[in-house]
Short mmCIF file of C-alpha atoms in Angstrom, two decimals:
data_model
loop_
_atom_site.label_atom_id
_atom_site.label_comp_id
_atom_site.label_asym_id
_atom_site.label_seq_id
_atom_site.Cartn_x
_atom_site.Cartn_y
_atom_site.Cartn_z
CA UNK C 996 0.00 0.00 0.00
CA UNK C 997 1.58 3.74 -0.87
CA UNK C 998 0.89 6.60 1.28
CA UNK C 999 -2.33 8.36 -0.50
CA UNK C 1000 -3.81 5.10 -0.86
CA UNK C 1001 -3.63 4.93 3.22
CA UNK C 1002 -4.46 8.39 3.42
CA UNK C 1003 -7.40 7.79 1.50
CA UNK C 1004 -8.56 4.89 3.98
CA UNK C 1005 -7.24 6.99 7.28
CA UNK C 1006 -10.94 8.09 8.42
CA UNK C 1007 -12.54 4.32 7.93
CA UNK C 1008 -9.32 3.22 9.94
CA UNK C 1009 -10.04 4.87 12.89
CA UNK C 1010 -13.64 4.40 12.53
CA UNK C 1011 -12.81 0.77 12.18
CA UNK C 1012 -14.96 0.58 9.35
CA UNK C 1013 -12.72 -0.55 7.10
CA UNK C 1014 -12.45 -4.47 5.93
CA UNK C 1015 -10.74 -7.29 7.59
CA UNK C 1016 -8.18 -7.44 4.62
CA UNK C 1017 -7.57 -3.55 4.18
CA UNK C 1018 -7.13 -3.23 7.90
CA UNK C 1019 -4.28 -5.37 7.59
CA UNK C 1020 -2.26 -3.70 4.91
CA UNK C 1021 -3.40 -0.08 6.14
CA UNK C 1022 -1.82 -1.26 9.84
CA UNK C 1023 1.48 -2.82 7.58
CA UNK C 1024 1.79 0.27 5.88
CA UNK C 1025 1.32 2.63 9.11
CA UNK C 1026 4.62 0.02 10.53
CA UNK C 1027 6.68 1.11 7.31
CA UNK C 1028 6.39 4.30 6.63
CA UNK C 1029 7.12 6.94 9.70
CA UNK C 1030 5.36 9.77 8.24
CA UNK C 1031 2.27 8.11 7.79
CA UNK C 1032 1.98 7.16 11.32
CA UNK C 1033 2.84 10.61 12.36
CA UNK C 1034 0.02 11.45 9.97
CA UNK C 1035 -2.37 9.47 12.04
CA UNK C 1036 -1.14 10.39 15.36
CA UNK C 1037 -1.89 14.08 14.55
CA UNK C 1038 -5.24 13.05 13.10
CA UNK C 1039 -5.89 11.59 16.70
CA UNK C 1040 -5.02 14.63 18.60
CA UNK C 1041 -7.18 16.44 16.33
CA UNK C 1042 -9.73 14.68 16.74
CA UNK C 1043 -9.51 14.47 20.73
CA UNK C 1044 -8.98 18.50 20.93
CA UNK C 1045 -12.49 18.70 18.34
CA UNK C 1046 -14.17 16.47 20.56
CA UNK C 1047 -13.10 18.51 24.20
CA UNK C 1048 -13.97 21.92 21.72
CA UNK C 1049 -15.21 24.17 24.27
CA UNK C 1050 -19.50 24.80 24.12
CA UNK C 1051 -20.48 28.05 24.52
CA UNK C 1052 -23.84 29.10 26.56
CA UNK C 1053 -25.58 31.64 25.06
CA UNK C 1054 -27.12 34.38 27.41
CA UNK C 1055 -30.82 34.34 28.67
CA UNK C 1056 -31.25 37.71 26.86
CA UNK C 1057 -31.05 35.58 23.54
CA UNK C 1058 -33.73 33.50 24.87
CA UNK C 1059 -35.80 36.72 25.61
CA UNK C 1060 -35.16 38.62 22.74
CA UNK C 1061 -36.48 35.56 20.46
CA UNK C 1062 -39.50 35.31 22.54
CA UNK C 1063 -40.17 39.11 22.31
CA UNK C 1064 -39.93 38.83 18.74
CA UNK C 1065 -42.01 35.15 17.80
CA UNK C 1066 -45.10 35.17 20.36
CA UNK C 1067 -44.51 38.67 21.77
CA UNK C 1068 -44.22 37.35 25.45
CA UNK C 1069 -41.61 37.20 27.97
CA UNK C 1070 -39.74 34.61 29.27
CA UNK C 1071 -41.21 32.16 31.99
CA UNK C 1072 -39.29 32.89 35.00
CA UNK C 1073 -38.34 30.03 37.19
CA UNK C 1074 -38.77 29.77 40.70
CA UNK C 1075 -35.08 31.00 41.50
CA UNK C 1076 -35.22 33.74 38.77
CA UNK C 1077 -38.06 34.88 40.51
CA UNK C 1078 -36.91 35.01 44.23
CA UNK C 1079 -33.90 36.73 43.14
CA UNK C 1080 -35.96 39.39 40.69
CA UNK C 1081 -38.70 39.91 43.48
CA UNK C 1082 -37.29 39.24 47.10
CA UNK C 1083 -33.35 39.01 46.86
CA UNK C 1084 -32.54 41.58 44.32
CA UNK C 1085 -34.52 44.67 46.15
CA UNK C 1086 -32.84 43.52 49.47
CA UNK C 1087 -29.78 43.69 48.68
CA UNK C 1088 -29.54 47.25 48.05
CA UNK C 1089 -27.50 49.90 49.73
CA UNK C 1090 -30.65 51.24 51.46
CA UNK C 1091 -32.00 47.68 52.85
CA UNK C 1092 -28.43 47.29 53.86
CA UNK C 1093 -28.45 50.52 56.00
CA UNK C 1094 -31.37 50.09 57.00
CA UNK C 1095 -30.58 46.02 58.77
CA UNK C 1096 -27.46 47.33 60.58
CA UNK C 1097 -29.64 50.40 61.78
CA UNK C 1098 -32.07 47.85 63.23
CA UNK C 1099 -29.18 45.26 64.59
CA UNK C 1100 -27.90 47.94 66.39
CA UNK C 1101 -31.14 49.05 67.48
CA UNK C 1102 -32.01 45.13 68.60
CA UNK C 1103 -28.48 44.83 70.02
CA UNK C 1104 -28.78 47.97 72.59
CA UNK C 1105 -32.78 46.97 73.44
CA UNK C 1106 -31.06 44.00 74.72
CA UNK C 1107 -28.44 45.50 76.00
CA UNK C 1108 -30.85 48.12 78.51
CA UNK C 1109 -33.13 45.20 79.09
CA UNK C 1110 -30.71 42.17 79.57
CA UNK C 1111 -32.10 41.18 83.33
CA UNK C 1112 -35.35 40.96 82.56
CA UNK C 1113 -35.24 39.12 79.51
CA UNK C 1114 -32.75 36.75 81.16
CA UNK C 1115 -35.33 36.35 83.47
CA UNK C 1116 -38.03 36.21 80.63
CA UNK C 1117 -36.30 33.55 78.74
CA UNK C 1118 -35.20 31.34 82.21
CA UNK C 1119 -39.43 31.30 82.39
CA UNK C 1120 -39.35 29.70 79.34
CA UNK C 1121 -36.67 26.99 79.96
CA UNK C 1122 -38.48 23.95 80.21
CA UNK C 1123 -38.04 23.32 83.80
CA UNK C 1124 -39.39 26.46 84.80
CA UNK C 1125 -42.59 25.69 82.12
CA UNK C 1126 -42.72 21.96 84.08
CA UNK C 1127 -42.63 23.60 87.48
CA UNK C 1128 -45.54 26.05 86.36
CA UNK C 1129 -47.69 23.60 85.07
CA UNK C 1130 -47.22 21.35 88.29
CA UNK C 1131 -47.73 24.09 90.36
CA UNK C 1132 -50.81 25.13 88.49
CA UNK C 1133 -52.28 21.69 88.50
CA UNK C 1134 -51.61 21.60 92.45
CA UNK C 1135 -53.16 25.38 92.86
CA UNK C 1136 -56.19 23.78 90.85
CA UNK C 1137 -56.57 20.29 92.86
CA UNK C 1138 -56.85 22.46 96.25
CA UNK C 1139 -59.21 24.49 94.74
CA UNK C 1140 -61.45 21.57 93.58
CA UNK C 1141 -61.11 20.48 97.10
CA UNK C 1142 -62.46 23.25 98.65
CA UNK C 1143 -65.57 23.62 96.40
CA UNK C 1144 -66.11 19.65 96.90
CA UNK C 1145 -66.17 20.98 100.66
CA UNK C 1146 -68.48 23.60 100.44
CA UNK C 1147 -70.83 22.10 98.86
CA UNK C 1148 -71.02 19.30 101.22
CA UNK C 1149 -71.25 21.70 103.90
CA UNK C 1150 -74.19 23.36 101.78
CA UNK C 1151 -76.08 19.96 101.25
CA UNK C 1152 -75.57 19.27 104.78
CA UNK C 1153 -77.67 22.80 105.32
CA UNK C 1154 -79.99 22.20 102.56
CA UNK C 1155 -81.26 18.69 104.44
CA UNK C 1156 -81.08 20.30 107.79
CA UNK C 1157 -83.36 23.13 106.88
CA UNK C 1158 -85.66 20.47 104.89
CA UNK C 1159 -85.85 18.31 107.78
CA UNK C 1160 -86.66 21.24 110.25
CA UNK C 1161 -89.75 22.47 107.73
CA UNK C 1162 -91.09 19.27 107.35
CA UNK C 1163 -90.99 18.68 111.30
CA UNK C 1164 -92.66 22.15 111.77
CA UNK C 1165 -95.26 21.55 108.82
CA UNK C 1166 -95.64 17.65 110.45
CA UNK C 1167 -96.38 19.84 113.64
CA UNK C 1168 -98.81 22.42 111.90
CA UNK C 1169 -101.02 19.40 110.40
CA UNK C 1170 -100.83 17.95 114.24
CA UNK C 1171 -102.61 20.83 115.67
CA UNK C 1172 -104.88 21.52 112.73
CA UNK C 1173 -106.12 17.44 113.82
CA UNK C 1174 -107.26 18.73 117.50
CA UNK C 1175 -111.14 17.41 117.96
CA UNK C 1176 -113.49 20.85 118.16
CA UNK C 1177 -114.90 19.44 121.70
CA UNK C 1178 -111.15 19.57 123.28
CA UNK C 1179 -110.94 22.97 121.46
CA UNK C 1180 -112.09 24.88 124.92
CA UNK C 1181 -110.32 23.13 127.56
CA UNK C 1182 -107.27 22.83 125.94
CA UNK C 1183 -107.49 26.86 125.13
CA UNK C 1184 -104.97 27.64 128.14
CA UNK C 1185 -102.29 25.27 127.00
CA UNK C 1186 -102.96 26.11 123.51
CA UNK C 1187 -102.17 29.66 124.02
CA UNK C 1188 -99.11 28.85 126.30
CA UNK C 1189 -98.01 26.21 123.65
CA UNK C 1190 -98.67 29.26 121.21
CA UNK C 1191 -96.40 31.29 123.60
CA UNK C 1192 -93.82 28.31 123.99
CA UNK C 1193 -94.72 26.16 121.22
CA UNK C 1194 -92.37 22.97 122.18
CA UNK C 1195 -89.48 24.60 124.59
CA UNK C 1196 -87.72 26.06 120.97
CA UNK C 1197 -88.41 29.54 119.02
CA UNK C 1198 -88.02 29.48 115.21
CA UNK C 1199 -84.61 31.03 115.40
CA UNK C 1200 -83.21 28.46 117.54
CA UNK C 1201 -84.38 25.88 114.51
CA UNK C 1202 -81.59 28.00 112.61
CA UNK C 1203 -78.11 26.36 112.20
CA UNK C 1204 -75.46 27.74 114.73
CA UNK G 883 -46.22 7.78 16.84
CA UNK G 884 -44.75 11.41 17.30
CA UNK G 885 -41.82 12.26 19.57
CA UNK G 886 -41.46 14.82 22.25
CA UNK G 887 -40.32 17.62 19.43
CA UNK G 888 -43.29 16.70 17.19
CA UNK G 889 -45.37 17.11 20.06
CA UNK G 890 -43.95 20.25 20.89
CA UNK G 891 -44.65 21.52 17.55
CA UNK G 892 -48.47 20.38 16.81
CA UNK G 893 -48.77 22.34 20.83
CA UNK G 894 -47.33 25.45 18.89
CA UNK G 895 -49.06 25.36 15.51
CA UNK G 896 -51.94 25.34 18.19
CA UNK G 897 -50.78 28.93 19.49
CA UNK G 898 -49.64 27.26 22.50
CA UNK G 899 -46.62 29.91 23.72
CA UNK G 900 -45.18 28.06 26.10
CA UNK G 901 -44.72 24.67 23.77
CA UNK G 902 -43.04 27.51 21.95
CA UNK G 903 -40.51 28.47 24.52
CA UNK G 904 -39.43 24.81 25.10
CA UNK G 905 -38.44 24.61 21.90
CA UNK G 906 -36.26 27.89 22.28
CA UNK G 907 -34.84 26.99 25.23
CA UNK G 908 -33.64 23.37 24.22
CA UNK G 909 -32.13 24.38 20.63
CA UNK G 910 -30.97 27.84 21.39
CA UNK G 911 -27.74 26.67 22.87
CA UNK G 912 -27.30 23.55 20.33
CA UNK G 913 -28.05 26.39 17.07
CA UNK G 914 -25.61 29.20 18.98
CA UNK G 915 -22.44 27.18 19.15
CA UNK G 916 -23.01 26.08 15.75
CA UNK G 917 -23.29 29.58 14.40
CA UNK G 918 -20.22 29.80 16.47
CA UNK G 919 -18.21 27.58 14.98
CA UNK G 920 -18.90 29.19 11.42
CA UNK G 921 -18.42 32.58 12.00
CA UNK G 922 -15.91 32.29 15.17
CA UNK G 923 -17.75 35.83 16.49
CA UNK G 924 -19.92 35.85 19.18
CA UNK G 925 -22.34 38.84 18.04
CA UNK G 926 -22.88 37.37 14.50
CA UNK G 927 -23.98 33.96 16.56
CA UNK G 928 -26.40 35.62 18.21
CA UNK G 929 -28.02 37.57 15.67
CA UNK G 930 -27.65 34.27 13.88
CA UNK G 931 -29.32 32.22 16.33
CA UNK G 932 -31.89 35.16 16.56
CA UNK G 933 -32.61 35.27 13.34
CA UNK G 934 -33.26 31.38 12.37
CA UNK G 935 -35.17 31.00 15.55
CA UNK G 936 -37.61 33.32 13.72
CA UNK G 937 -37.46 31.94 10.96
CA UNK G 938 -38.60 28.65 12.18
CA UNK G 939 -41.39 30.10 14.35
CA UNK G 940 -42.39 31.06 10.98
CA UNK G 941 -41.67 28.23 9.00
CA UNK G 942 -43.56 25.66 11.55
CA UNK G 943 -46.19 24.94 9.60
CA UNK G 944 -44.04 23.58 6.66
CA UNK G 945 -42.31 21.01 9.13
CA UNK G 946 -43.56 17.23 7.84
CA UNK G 947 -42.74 14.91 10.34
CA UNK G 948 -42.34 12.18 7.89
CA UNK G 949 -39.70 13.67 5.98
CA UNK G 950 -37.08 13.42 9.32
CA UNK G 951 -36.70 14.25 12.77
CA UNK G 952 -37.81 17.94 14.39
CA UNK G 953 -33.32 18.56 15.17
CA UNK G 954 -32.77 17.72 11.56
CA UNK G 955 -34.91 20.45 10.10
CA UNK G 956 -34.39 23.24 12.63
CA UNK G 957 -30.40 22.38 11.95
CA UNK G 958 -31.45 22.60 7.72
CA UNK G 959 -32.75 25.93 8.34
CA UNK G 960 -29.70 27.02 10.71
CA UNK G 961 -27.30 25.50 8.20
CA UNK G 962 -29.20 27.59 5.18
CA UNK G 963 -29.22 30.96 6.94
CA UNK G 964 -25.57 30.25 8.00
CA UNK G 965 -24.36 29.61 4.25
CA UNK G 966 -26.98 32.44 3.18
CA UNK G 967 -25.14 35.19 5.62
CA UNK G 968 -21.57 33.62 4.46
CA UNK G 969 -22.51 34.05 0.69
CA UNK G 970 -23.38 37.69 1.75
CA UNK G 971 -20.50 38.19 3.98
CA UNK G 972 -18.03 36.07 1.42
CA UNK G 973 -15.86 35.06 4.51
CA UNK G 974 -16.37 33.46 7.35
CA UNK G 975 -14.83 35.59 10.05
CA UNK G 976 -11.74 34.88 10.88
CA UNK G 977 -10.56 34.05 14.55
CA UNK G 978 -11.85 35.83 17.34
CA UNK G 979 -9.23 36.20 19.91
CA UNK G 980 -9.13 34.62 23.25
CA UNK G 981 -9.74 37.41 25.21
CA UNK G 982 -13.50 37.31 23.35
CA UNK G 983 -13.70 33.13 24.69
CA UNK G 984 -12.56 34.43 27.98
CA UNK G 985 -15.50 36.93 28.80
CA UNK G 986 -18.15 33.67 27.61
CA UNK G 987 -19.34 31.44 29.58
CA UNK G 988 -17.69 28.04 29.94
CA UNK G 989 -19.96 25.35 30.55
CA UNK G 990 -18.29 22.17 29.50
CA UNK G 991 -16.32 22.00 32.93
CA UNK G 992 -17.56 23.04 36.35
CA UNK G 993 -14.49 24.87 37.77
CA UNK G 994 -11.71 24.70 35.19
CA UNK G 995 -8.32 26.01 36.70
CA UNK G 996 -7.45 28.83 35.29
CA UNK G 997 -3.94 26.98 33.75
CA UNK G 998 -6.03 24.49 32.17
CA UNK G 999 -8.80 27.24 30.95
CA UNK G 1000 -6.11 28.78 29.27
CA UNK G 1001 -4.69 25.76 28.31
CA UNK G 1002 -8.07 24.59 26.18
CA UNK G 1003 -8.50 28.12 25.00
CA UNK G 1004 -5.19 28.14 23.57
CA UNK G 1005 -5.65 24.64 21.92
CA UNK G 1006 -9.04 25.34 20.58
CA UNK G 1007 -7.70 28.85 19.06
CA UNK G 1008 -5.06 26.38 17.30
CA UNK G 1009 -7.72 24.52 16.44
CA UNK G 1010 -9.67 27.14 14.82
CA UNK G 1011 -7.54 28.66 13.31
CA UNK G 1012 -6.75 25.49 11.13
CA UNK G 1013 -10.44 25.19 10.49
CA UNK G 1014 -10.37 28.68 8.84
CA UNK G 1015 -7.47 27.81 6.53
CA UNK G 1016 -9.92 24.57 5.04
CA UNK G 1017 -12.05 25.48 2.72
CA UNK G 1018 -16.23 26.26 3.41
CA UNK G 1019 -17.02 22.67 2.60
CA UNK G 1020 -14.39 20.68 4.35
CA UNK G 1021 -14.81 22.92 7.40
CA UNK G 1022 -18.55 22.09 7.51
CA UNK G 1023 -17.72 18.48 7.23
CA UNK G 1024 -14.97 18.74 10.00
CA UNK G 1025 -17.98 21.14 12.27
CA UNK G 1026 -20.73 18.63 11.61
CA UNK G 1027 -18.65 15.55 12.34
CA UNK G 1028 -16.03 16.19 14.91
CA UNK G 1029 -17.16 19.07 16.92
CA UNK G 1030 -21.14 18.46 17.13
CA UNK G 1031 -21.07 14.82 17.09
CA UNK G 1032 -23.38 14.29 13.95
CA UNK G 1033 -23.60 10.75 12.39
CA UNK G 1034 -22.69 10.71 8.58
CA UNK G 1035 -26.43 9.95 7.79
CA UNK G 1036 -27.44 12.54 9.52
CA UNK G 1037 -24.76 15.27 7.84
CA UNK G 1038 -25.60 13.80 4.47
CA UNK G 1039 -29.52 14.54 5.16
CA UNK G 1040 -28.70 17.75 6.29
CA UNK G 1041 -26.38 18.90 3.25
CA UNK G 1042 -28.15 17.36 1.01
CA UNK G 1043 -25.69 14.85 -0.65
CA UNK G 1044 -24.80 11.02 -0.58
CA UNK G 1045 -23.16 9.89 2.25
CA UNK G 1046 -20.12 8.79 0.60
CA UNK G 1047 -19.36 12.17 -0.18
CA UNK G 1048 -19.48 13.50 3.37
CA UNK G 1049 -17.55 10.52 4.08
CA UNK G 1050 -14.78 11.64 1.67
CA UNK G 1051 -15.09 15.19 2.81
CA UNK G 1052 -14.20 14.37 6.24
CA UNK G 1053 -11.26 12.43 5.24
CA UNK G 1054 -10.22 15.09 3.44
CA UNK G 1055 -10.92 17.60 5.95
CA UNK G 1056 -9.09 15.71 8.65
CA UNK G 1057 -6.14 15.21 6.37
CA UNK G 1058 -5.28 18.93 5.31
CA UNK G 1059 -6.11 19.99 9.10
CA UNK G 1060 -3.66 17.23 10.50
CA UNK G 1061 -1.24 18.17 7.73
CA UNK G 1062 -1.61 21.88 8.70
CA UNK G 1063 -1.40 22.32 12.39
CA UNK G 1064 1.27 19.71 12.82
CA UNK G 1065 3.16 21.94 9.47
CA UNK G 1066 2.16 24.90 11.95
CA UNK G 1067 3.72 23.46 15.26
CA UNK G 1068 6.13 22.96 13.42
CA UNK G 1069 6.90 26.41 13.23
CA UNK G 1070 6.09 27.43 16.26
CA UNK G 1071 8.57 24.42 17.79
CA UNK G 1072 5.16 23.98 20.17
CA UNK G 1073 4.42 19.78 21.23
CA UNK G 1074 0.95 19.60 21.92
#
């Protein structure tokens, strides 16, 4: 094989497209002649460097500008884009930045004036202190409870006493309303001095102490 | 059955905008760096890029699914408008220089050290400026293949010749460039 023939075989013999037979006398020839495999040597390097060619990315204002120009609308902005257009972008201005160290210092000498009592104000809301609070809110509430179980016991206790008393003096009441007419003379005397001392006891002694 | 693209289109024949932007956004990138590659100027990609975008948005309707894939055609009507501002121009620019690759924006590596940025961008300036000494044709054939990655079937479809002949056009292409920038080291005394 001469050199153009091989020259005109080099692409198929680095494809490896080439026939069994050809690939033979191509890689004979390449052991020959020096400046043929120099040849193919370069071709690989050039072919390496065309593969690791550097892409470009084009900028978003391409992408705008042939939006603007086909359906007349803008670009869809993505999530990011639009965090750093709407929320990111206007904070991190000169002004916002003034404006946050003005307020740090602000926040930093509040706490410096008020340091005890928000010491104190945060040590309420450790969560021992909160556990102590609720325990001793849920004792504060259990002796309450106890003393309203107590008073109204003592209050049904008065409720029965007074019932029983009224239906003793009303028992009493239908007693004397029973009296025969006849007896109604003769026993006038004791009837007024029972009137007068009607069973040894006023109405006010009937009265819990 | 139709694929995502075709989809994409039918949704904007429809006047549905935002099938439209998807569209934008996934070829605007793939139609800039070709544009790139052809005219080596950043400003003439993007009104390139601007330019067959519209044309496209315009052209939807005449898109036939059956006669190839959605990339094909939107790469035919790049390709056309590229040669079309060349044959107007009668050059294709010739190198820009690196201090126009170092204001872009890299995105092939995440954080490139700065030897090694400087380092590609000197290689691919080398590299360049051997595709500018080829002639229109060859270069295409050396863009289409090597650099974007296109299968020969795909290149021929796109050109609009037989395979065989993009198949000898790369050879070619690969040849004079090899013979070229190793002539050019050469000269320089560089080993890269």
């Amino acid at each position: 094989m001469k050199c153009p023939q091989f020259e005109e075989r080099l692409s198929e013999y680095m494809d490896r497209t080439l026939p069994a037979s050809e690939m033979g006398q191509v890689a004979e020839h390449l052991h020959e002649c020096a400046n043929c495999s120099a040849l193919l040597e370069e071709m690989r390097s050039i072919l390496l460097r065309c593969r690791s060619f550097p892409s470009y990315e084009p900028e978003i204002a391409l992408i705008e500008r042939v939006l603007l120009r086909t359906t007349g609308r803008p670009r869809t902005r993505t999530f990011r884009e639009l965090l750093d257009q709407y929320f990111l972008r206007p904070l991190l201005t000169p002004r916002f930045a003034a404006g946050a160290v003005l307020t740090l210092m602000f926040i930093g000498l509040t706490f410096g004036l008020f340091r005890d009592r928000i010491s104190s104000a945060t040590a309420l809301l450790s969560p021992r202190e909160l556990f102590s609070q609720m325990d001793r809110g849920a004792q504060a509430l259990y002796s309450r409870g106890l003393k309203v179980y107590d008073k109204k016991n003592e209050w049904q206790a008065q409720f029965t006493f007074i019932k029983n008393n009224m239906l003793n003096r009303l028992g009493l009441m239908i007693d004397q309303l029973d009296v025969p007419v006849e007896g109604k003379k003769k026993s006038g005397e004791p009837r007024q001095q029972q009137e007068k001392n009607p069973s040894g006891k006023s109405s006010l002694l009937l009265l819990p102490t | 059955m139709l694929s995502s693209d075709e989809k994409l289109v039918e949704r904007c024949i429809q006047g549905d905008d935002t099938a439209w932007e998807q569209i934008v956004t996934s070829y605007t990138r793939r139609i800039y760096n070709l544009g790139y590659r052809y005219t080596n100027r950043r400003d003439e990609a993007e009104d390139l890029t601007q330019e067959i975008l519209i044309r496209v948005y315009q052209n939807l309707k005449s898109f036939r699914a059956d006669a190839g894939t959605f990339q094909n055609w939107i790469l035919k009507v790049g390709r056309n408008l590229i040669i079309d501002h060349y044959r107007q121009t009668r050059r294709f620019q010739q190198a820009a220089g690196t201090e126009e690759l170092e204001t872009m924006n890299l995105k092939d590596e995440k954080v490139p050290s700065p030897e090694r940025t400087v380092e590609r961008d000197e290689a691919a300036r080398f590299l360049r400026e051997g595709l500018e000494a080829l002639s229109p044709e060859l270069k295409e054939a050396i863009i289409l293949r090597d650099i974007e990655g296109m299968a020969y079937l795909e290149i021929a479809g796109l050109l609009g010749i037989p395979e065989g002949t993009v198949k000898s056009r790369i050879n070619r292409g690969r040849l004079e460039l090899a013979k070229l920038l190793s002539k050019r080291r050469a000269q320089l005394g560089w080993q890269m």
